[in-house]
XYZ file of C-alpha atoms in Angstrom:
376
model
C 42.576 -11.662 17.232
C 40.824 -14.940 16.487
C 41.594 -16.674 13.194
C 39.642 -19.633 11.811
C 39.861 -21.487 8.521
C 37.394 -23.752 6.741
C 38.101 -25.783 3.589
C 36.257 -25.918 0.320
C 34.765 -29.122 -1.033
C 34.189 -31.284 -4.076
C 31.366 -33.727 -4.682
C 32.596 -37.173 -5.683
C 29.171 -38.833 -6.025
C 25.548 -38.250 -5.027
C 25.009 -34.718 -6.299
C 21.384 -33.719 -7.028
C 20.010 -36.749 -5.163
C 21.499 -35.545 -1.863
C 19.073 -32.613 -1.751
C 16.339 -35.130 -0.906
C 16.189 -35.956 2.837
C 18.142 -39.083 3.747
C 19.896 -39.372 0.392
C 23.682 -39.910 0.593
C 26.683 -38.415 -1.151
C 30.464 -38.716 -0.991
C 32.495 -35.515 -0.709
C 36.059 -34.440 -0.093
C 37.182 -31.361 1.822
C 39.993 -29.812 -0.219
C 43.144 -28.166 1.068
C 42.192 -24.638 0.058
C 40.349 -22.561 2.608
C 38.479 -19.439 3.515
C 39.976 -17.559 6.449
C 38.010 -15.446 8.918
C 39.825 -13.089 11.288
C 37.790 -11.676 14.171
C 38.699 -8.727 16.367
C 36.544 -7.193 19.087
C 35.169 -3.729 18.375
C 32.959 -1.097 20.015
C 29.825 0.690 18.853
C 29.465 -1.223 15.604
C 30.807 -4.234 13.771
C 32.355 -4.340 10.299
C 32.673 -7.157 7.795
C 35.505 -6.796 5.294
C 35.293 -9.057 2.244
C 35.981 -8.712 -1.460
C 32.407 -9.957 -1.963
C 31.191 -6.599 -0.602
C 33.546 -4.410 -2.631
C 35.932 -1.886 -1.117
C 33.714 -0.674 1.724
C 32.876 -2.937 4.671
C 29.371 -3.956 5.646
C 28.548 -2.251 8.949
C 26.222 -3.825 11.493
C 24.851 -2.604 14.812
C 22.590 -3.818 17.573
C 19.125 -2.553 18.388
C 18.548 -0.995 21.811
C 17.864 -4.402 23.377
C 21.381 -5.478 22.400
C 20.110 -8.708 20.872
C 18.829 -7.961 17.373
C 21.237 -7.021 14.592
C 20.585 -4.341 12.019
C 22.737 -3.892 8.903
C 23.200 -0.856 6.664
C 22.158 -1.736 3.103
C 21.710 -5.350 4.175
C 23.072 -7.912 1.698
C 21.261 -11.023 2.922
C 24.069 -13.493 2.611
C 25.613 -16.456 4.382
C 27.978 -14.499 6.642
C 25.182 -12.377 8.079
C 22.928 -15.411 8.423
C 25.718 -17.216 10.308
C 26.138 -14.232 12.624
C 22.399 -13.994 13.302
C 22.150 -17.724 13.997
C 25.056 -17.778 16.464
C 23.790 -14.604 18.118
C 20.439 -16.278 18.741
C 22.188 -19.251 20.334
C 24.443 -16.925 22.343
C 21.405 -15.082 23.650
C 19.666 -18.340 24.521
C 22.691 -19.404 26.555
C 22.868 -16.106 28.401
C 26.211 -14.902 27.041
C 26.781 -11.140 26.902
C 26.464 -9.542 23.439
C 29.607 -7.902 22.070
C 30.702 -6.158 18.906
C 33.283 -7.571 16.545
C 34.829 -7.014 13.135
C 35.364 -9.775 10.587
C 37.979 -9.849 7.844
C 37.384 -12.556 5.238
C 39.880 -13.833 2.674
C 39.609 -16.747 0.260
C 41.834 -19.268 -1.503
C 38.804 -20.590 -3.425
C 39.027 -18.020 -6.246
C 41.495 -17.397 -9.052
C 43.605 -14.234 -9.281
C 40.745 -12.416 -11.037
C 38.285 -13.258 -8.269
C 36.439 -15.966 -10.224
C 35.220 -18.776 -7.997
C 36.420 -22.312 -8.669
C 33.108 -23.809 -7.501
C 34.619 -25.275 -4.338
C 31.838 -24.306 -1.944
C 32.909 -20.845 -0.794
C 29.490 -20.066 0.707
C 29.671 -23.158 2.904
C 33.289 -22.559 3.881
C 32.696 -18.944 4.936
C 29.629 -20.001 6.933
C 31.594 -22.694 8.786
C 34.599 -20.422 9.414
C 32.392 -17.589 10.697
C 30.587 -19.889 13.119
C 33.907 -21.302 14.360
C 35.229 -17.782 14.998
C 32.107 -16.733 16.915
C 32.121 -19.980 18.904
C 35.630 -19.124 20.100
C 34.807 -15.439 20.637
C 31.793 -16.143 22.835
C 33.400 -19.226 24.451
C 30.353 -21.347 23.597
C 32.319 -24.614 23.637
C 30.484 -26.106 20.648
C 31.325 -29.554 19.323
C 32.065 -29.960 15.627
C 28.628 -31.477 15.131
C 26.987 -28.520 16.882
C 28.909 -26.135 14.648
C 27.719 -28.115 11.632
C 24.113 -27.929 12.809
C 24.365 -24.160 13.268
C 25.835 -23.886 9.770
C 22.903 -25.843 8.347
C 20.375 -23.663 10.195
C 22.108 -20.506 8.967
C 22.236 -21.769 5.382
C 18.639 -22.945 5.113
C 17.494 -19.566 6.368
C 18.590 -18.466 2.888
C 17.861 -21.608 0.835
C 16.186 -24.807 2.032
C 17.409 -26.531 -1.149
C 20.978 -26.567 0.167
C 21.814 -30.162 1.099
C 24.394 -29.376 3.776
C 26.938 -31.744 2.237
C 29.360 -28.897 1.562
C 28.917 -27.720 5.170
C 29.715 -31.198 6.474
C 32.882 -31.385 4.358
C 33.977 -27.908 5.471
C 33.303 -28.736 9.125
C 34.714 -32.259 9.436
C 37.439 -32.279 6.751
C 38.778 -35.305 4.869
C 36.567 -37.633 2.840
C 33.034 -38.249 4.092
C 29.806 -40.036 3.296
C 26.979 -37.660 4.118
C 23.195 -37.871 4.109
C 20.906 -34.889 4.461
C 18.133 -34.019 6.941
C 14.749 -32.587 6.027
C 15.800 -28.947 5.775
C 12.292 -27.603 5.187
C 11.171 -29.234 8.438
C 14.249 -27.905 10.240
C 13.593 -24.400 8.966
C 9.964 -24.580 10.072
C 11.027 -25.822 13.511
C 13.472 -22.965 13.923
C 10.867 -20.426 12.859
C 8.422 -21.808 15.409
C 10.735 -22.683 18.312
C 14.067 -20.935 17.806
C 17.670 -22.014 17.288
C 18.243 -23.597 20.695
C 15.365 -26.024 20.197
C 16.268 -26.627 16.548
C 19.744 -27.833 17.547
C 18.319 -30.974 19.162
C 14.959 -31.474 17.444
C 13.749 -34.701 15.845
C 13.969 -33.194 12.357
C 17.663 -34.134 12.216
C 16.626 -37.757 11.666
C 18.217 -39.130 8.521
C 21.221 -36.793 8.739
C 24.565 -38.529 9.122
C 28.240 -38.233 8.285
C 31.045 -40.742 8.516
C 34.599 -40.839 7.314
C 35.620 -42.847 4.254
C 39.048 -43.504 2.735
C 39.608 -43.816 -1.020
C 41.762 -46.654 -2.358
C 45.454 -46.114 -1.718
C 46.309 -46.824 -5.354
C 44.261 -44.004 -6.914
C 44.949 -40.293 -7.268
C 42.303 -37.587 -7.386
C 42.724 -35.137 -10.262
C 40.690 -31.934 -10.473
C 40.146 -29.699 -13.482
C 38.397 -26.322 -13.644
C 36.570 -25.350 -16.817
C 36.822 -21.621 -16.136
C 33.065 -21.306 -16.515
C 31.130 -20.532 -13.325
C 27.882 -22.350 -12.607
C 24.925 -21.543 -10.369
C 24.288 -24.593 -8.210
C 21.028 -23.179 -6.859
C 19.708 -22.474 -10.359
C 20.668 -25.915 -11.698
C 19.245 -27.800 -8.715
C 16.000 -25.829 -8.952
C 15.729 -26.575 -12.672
C 16.331 -30.299 -12.232
C 13.957 -30.590 -9.281
C 11.132 -28.661 -10.954
C 9.090 -30.915 -13.247
C 8.444 -29.476 -16.681
C 4.859 -28.628 -17.498
C 3.821 -29.781 -20.950
C 0.344 -29.736 -22.468
C -0.828 -32.220 -25.118
C -3.194 -30.052 -27.149
C -4.650 -33.017 -29.028
C -6.092 -34.414 -25.794
C -6.791 -31.173 -23.962
C -10.487 -32.002 -23.589
C -10.004 -35.639 -22.647
C -9.486 -37.067 -19.182
C -5.921 -36.273 -18.127
C -3.600 -39.264 -18.032
C -1.984 -40.096 -14.708
C 1.143 -38.066 -14.102
C 4.331 -39.833 -14.991
C 6.824 -40.385 -12.198
C 9.317 -37.557 -11.956
C 12.759 -38.466 -13.309
C 14.263 -37.902 -9.888
C 12.341 -40.784 -8.313
C 14.338 -43.474 -10.096
C 17.416 -41.239 -10.223
C 17.540 -40.936 -6.427
C 17.270 -44.699 -5.959
C 20.046 -45.371 -8.477
C 22.215 -42.652 -6.971
C 21.768 -44.135 -3.482
C 22.906 -47.535 -4.756
C 25.933 -46.072 -6.515
C 27.007 -44.090 -3.457
C 26.771 -47.264 -1.379
C 28.775 -49.103 -4.048
C 31.450 -46.416 -4.000
C 31.714 -46.447 -0.217
C 31.962 -50.239 -0.235
C 34.735 -50.056 -2.831
C 36.535 -47.453 -0.733
C 36.209 -49.593 2.393
C 37.612 -52.580 0.494
C 40.488 -50.504 -0.959
C 39.256 -51.600 -4.389
C 40.492 -49.180 -7.035
C 38.860 -50.881 -10.022
C 35.423 -51.009 -8.391
C 35.766 -47.360 -7.354
C 36.552 -46.274 -10.896
C 33.777 -48.389 -12.388
C 31.318 -46.749 -9.994
C 32.527 -43.239 -10.899
C 31.817 -44.049 -14.552
C 28.330 -45.254 -13.608
C 27.687 -42.045 -11.669
C 28.648 -40.016 -14.729
C 26.277 -42.047 -16.910
C 23.485 -41.541 -14.376
C 24.038 -37.764 -14.411
C 23.938 -37.812 -18.204
C 20.552 -39.551 -18.119
C 19.294 -37.015 -15.585
C 20.479 -34.216 -17.847
C 18.618 -35.695 -20.805
C 15.401 -36.370 -18.906
C 15.230 -32.913 -17.323
C 16.632 -30.998 -20.308
C 19.316 -29.490 -18.081
C 22.906 -28.944 -19.147
C 24.904 -30.745 -16.457
C 27.870 -31.927 -18.536
C 28.977 -28.958 -20.622
C 31.259 -29.304 -23.628
C 34.267 -28.435 -21.468
C 33.287 -30.978 -18.810
C 32.736 -33.567 -21.545
C 36.248 -32.890 -22.858
C 37.653 -33.132 -19.334
C 36.040 -36.536 -18.820
C 36.955 -37.929 -22.227
C 40.607 -36.881 -21.966
C 40.849 -38.596 -18.583
C 39.110 -41.727 -19.873
C 41.479 -41.910 -22.844
C 44.343 -42.353 -20.398
C 42.645 -44.947 -18.206
C 41.091 -42.704 -15.548
C 37.434 -42.498 -14.522
C 35.976 -38.996 -14.608
C 32.758 -37.033 -14.078
C 31.476 -33.523 -13.384
C 31.642 -32.556 -9.717
C 28.626 -31.016 -8.058
C 25.808 -29.498 -10.065
C 27.861 -29.327 -13.268
C 26.971 -26.697 -15.833
C 30.564 -25.479 -15.531
C 32.991 -25.298 -12.615
C 34.991 -28.472 -11.892
C 35.296 -32.072 -12.969
C 37.153 -34.821 -11.134
C 38.998 -37.941 -12.188
C 40.167 -41.010 -10.281
C 43.339 -42.343 -11.819
C 45.589 -45.251 -10.960
C 48.700 -43.957 -9.291
C 50.724 -45.549 -12.092
C 48.601 -43.780 -14.716
C 50.449 -40.943 -16.358
C 48.621 -38.221 -14.468
C 50.788 -35.572 -16.051
C 49.568 -36.666 -19.473
C 45.974 -36.143 -18.382
C 46.770 -32.750 -16.875
C 48.619 -31.692 -20.030
C 45.653 -32.825 -22.123
C 43.336 -30.752 -19.976
C 45.523 -27.675 -20.354
C 45.611 -28.115 -24.139
C 41.790 -28.180 -24.085
C 41.588 -24.970 -22.040
C 40.868 -26.758 -18.763
C 42.880 -25.604 -15.760
C 44.245 -28.349 -13.488
C 43.848 -27.483 -9.811
C 46.507 -28.699 -7.416
C 44.177 -29.948 -4.687
C 44.457 -32.576 -2.005
C 42.344 -33.620 0.926
C 42.111 -31.243 3.860
C 42.999 -32.876 7.150
C 40.289 -34.540 9.209
C 39.147 -32.192 11.968
C 38.218 -34.658 14.697
C 35.513 -37.064 15.724
C 32.054 -36.875 14.197
C 29.391 -37.155 16.886
C 25.973 -38.756 16.440
C 23.388 -36.365 15.042
């Protein structure tokens, strides 16, 4: 049996902007994981996961042995990861084989509710790692990451890949995204093998960063799930408004979309945060986190999207009351918020305040770094 694990993630800064090619973000891989166990099988493959209910998803190969068919196909990230690796395996001349997957997660609560820690990315990364070992492909971490991106954008080109980078490389990272629409088009035209080394990866990067030694990361979960894809789509789709009083006049030039200035400000703040991290400057790091929160609030107002819910607002304000700097993590609209607190700050007071407000503290730390990050 082959067993692989991939961690979840949290966004520290750069959310929303990072979906634009070349835009950066800071993320942390957290020390809770999804586990994939692979065993070889014959005649068919089975995928066991609570996401599919009690019965496994069964997959088979067509007569050519290369193409996969699935009974009652749920087009999800696991199956996309399998299809992507299988295409690479075929391109490298490795023999096709059947296998079963058993998937378990530490990224949910006891009732199966997701914490918003990037389970889709983690299961994609863990599945690719298991198949890499099974087929003895000898992939580097960066090659695994690229396969994970290609598998993910086959489902949604809006996905930035930041969660995949955190799940692949571990630790704290600064990440910037490639042009996923161009990557997807290249794969469709030329296949996975070509897409692994194509020019469309330009602008994609990841490097390790280290937060100041004198701050602690606190994480609170609001208990309310959020749809990242829905929120990102809403923010990135300009509203269409008609001024009836001037309907017959010459239309005024379109105003710049809110994201144009937002992306530039976000880029600056991410660079500021990384610089503060590199300088081991706790105060500058916390000041920047507060600025990132304010920027997200302005984005929420300008796009009429609910990023900072009442529960996330309470989470942030309780942390701020006790000297910490806090913000929503990721797309907001629910899920988690994070706080950077001085190590001498009474973290327990903040956590107790969260619990009193119905916010669940999550005992999370950084997942270990997984190795060197190659050039993209």
